[in-house]
Amino acid sequence: GHHHPLLLSERLHAVQLHWIAGHAPREHWVYAAKTRYRQADAPCTIDRLLDGKRCEISFAQPQWAVTPGQSVVVYESNVCLGGGIIE
């Protein structure tokens, strides 16, 4: 069903990263992210940046239906920092 616990994710890995400023934001800082277009911003941290091509993002609260192949977009306040493809 819609509320099955396996549909909730506390973290994700993203690949094919693109950062608008040309460099990754700092790790272990509170940002907001979306994994779905009309989803509310969810507090998160970028826990690990791996070789500039992958990152691990952790959410303060589990997120519904984090799906490989879809995008994750990271924000600081109202500014879009960039994002990547969910692995």
mmCIF file of C-alpha atoms in Angstrom:
data_model
loop_
_atom_site.group_PDB
_atom_site.id
_atom_site.type_symbol
_atom_site.label_atom_id
_atom_site.label_comp_id
_atom_site.label_asym_id
_atom_site.label_seq_id
_atom_site.Cartn_x
_atom_site.Cartn_y
_atom_site.Cartn_z
ATOM 1 C CA GLY A 1 0.000 0.000 0.000
ATOM 2 C CA HIS A 2 0.824 3.676 -0.180
ATOM 3 C CA HIS A 3 2.095 3.752 3.417
ATOM 4 C CA HIS A 4 4.267 0.625 3.342
ATOM 5 C CA PRO A 5 7.509 1.209 5.325
ATOM 6 C CA LEU A 6 9.677 -0.007 2.431
ATOM 7 C CA LEU A 7 8.579 3.081 0.471
ATOM 8 C CA LEU A 8 10.380 5.348 2.967
ATOM 9 C CA SER A 9 14.091 6.218 2.637
ATOM 10 C CA GLU A 10 16.313 8.059 5.087
ATOM 11 C CA ARG A 11 19.164 8.522 2.589
ATOM 12 C CA LEU A 12 20.073 8.264 -1.052
ATOM 13 C CA HIS A 13 23.079 8.177 -3.342
ATOM 14 C CA ALA A 14 23.138 10.531 -6.314
ATOM 15 C CA VAL A 15 25.293 10.373 -9.444
ATOM 16 C CA GLN A 16 25.829 12.627 -12.468
ATOM 17 C CA LEU A 17 26.045 15.613 -10.144
ATOM 18 C CA HIS A 18 25.711 19.150 -11.441
ATOM 19 C CA TRP A 19 26.387 22.066 -9.099
ATOM 20 C CA ILE A 20 25.352 25.476 -10.416
ATOM 21 C CA ALA A 21 28.283 27.274 -8.731
ATOM 22 C CA GLY A 22 30.721 24.897 -10.445
ATOM 23 C CA HIS A 23 31.728 23.198 -7.188
ATOM 24 C CA ALA A 24 30.006 21.032 -4.622
ATOM 25 C CA PRO A 25 28.442 22.612 -1.534
ATOM 26 C CA ARG A 26 30.028 21.815 1.796
ATOM 27 C CA GLU A 27 29.361 18.562 3.550
ATOM 28 C CA HIS A 28 27.511 18.235 6.876
ATOM 29 C CA TRP A 29 25.532 21.445 6.439
ATOM 30 C CA VAL A 30 21.735 21.625 6.581
ATOM 31 C CA TYR A 31 20.138 22.055 3.167
ATOM 32 C CA ALA A 32 16.755 21.186 1.715
ATOM 33 C CA ALA A 33 16.096 18.722 -1.084
ATOM 34 C CA LYS A 34 13.303 17.461 -3.294
ATOM 35 C CA THR A 35 13.067 14.026 -4.863
ATOM 36 C CA ARG A 36 9.703 14.737 -6.510
ATOM 37 C CA TYR A 37 8.538 17.801 -8.440
ATOM 38 C CA ARG A 38 5.724 19.027 -6.164
ATOM 39 C CA GLN A 39 7.165 17.665 -2.960
ATOM 40 C CA ALA A 40 7.762 20.023 -0.048
ATOM 41 C CA ASP A 41 11.400 20.811 0.682
ATOM 42 C CA ALA A 42 12.853 18.252 3.091
ATOM 43 C CA PRO A 43 15.735 19.114 5.460
ATOM 44 C CA CYS A 44 18.848 17.126 4.570
ATOM 45 C CA THR A 45 22.630 17.020 4.778
ATOM 46 C CA ILE A 46 25.190 16.054 2.192
ATOM 47 C CA ASP A 47 27.101 13.466 4.173
ATOM 48 C CA ARG A 48 29.721 12.404 1.667
ATOM 49 C CA LEU A 49 30.990 13.689 -1.637
ATOM 50 C CA LEU A 50 32.654 10.812 -3.421
ATOM 51 C CA ASP A 51 35.191 11.649 -6.153
ATOM 52 C CA GLY A 52 33.091 14.610 -7.312
ATOM 53 C CA LYS A 53 30.769 12.292 -9.223
ATOM 54 C CA ARG A 54 28.641 10.812 -6.421
ATOM 55 C CA CYS A 55 27.231 11.991 -3.112
ATOM 56 C CA GLU A 56 25.256 10.623 -0.200
ATOM 57 C CA ILE A 57 22.335 12.693 1.078
ATOM 58 C CA SER A 58 20.605 11.989 4.409
ATOM 59 C CA PHE A 59 17.176 13.324 5.325
ATOM 60 C CA ALA A 60 15.977 14.460 8.753
ATOM 61 C CA GLN A 61 12.736 12.509 8.170
ATOM 62 C CA PRO A 62 12.268 9.495 5.874
ATOM 63 C CA GLN A 63 11.108 10.457 2.379
ATOM 64 C CA TRP A 64 8.392 8.686 0.409
ATOM 65 C CA ALA A 65 9.176 6.809 -2.827
ATOM 66 C CA VAL A 66 12.776 7.870 -3.436
ATOM 67 C CA THR A 67 13.189 6.280 -6.871
ATOM 68 C CA PRO A 68 16.381 5.408 -8.773
ATOM 69 C CA GLY A 69 16.612 7.281 -12.062
ATOM 70 C CA GLN A 70 14.723 10.327 -10.824
ATOM 71 C CA SER A 71 16.368 13.606 -9.857
ATOM 72 C CA VAL A 72 17.239 15.017 -6.472
ATOM 73 C CA VAL A 73 17.547 18.807 -6.277
ATOM 74 C CA VAL A 74 19.339 20.519 -3.382
ATOM 75 C CA TYR A 75 18.540 24.022 -2.105
ATOM 76 C CA GLU A 76 20.021 26.404 0.426
ATOM 77 C CA SER A 77 17.227 28.694 1.535
ATOM 78 C CA ASN A 78 15.502 29.641 -1.753
ATOM 79 C CA VAL A 79 18.615 29.126 -3.898
ATOM 80 C CA CYS A 80 18.956 26.023 -6.056
ATOM 81 C CA LEU A 81 22.465 24.597 -5.612
ATOM 82 C CA GLY A 82 22.116 21.762 -8.130
ATOM 83 C CA GLY A 83 21.619 18.049 -7.808
ATOM 84 C CA GLY A 84 21.929 14.709 -9.518
ATOM 85 C CA ILE A 85 20.272 11.455 -10.496
ATOM 86 C CA ILE A 86 19.156 9.098 -7.721
ATOM 87 C CA GLU A 87 21.073 5.824 -7.840
#
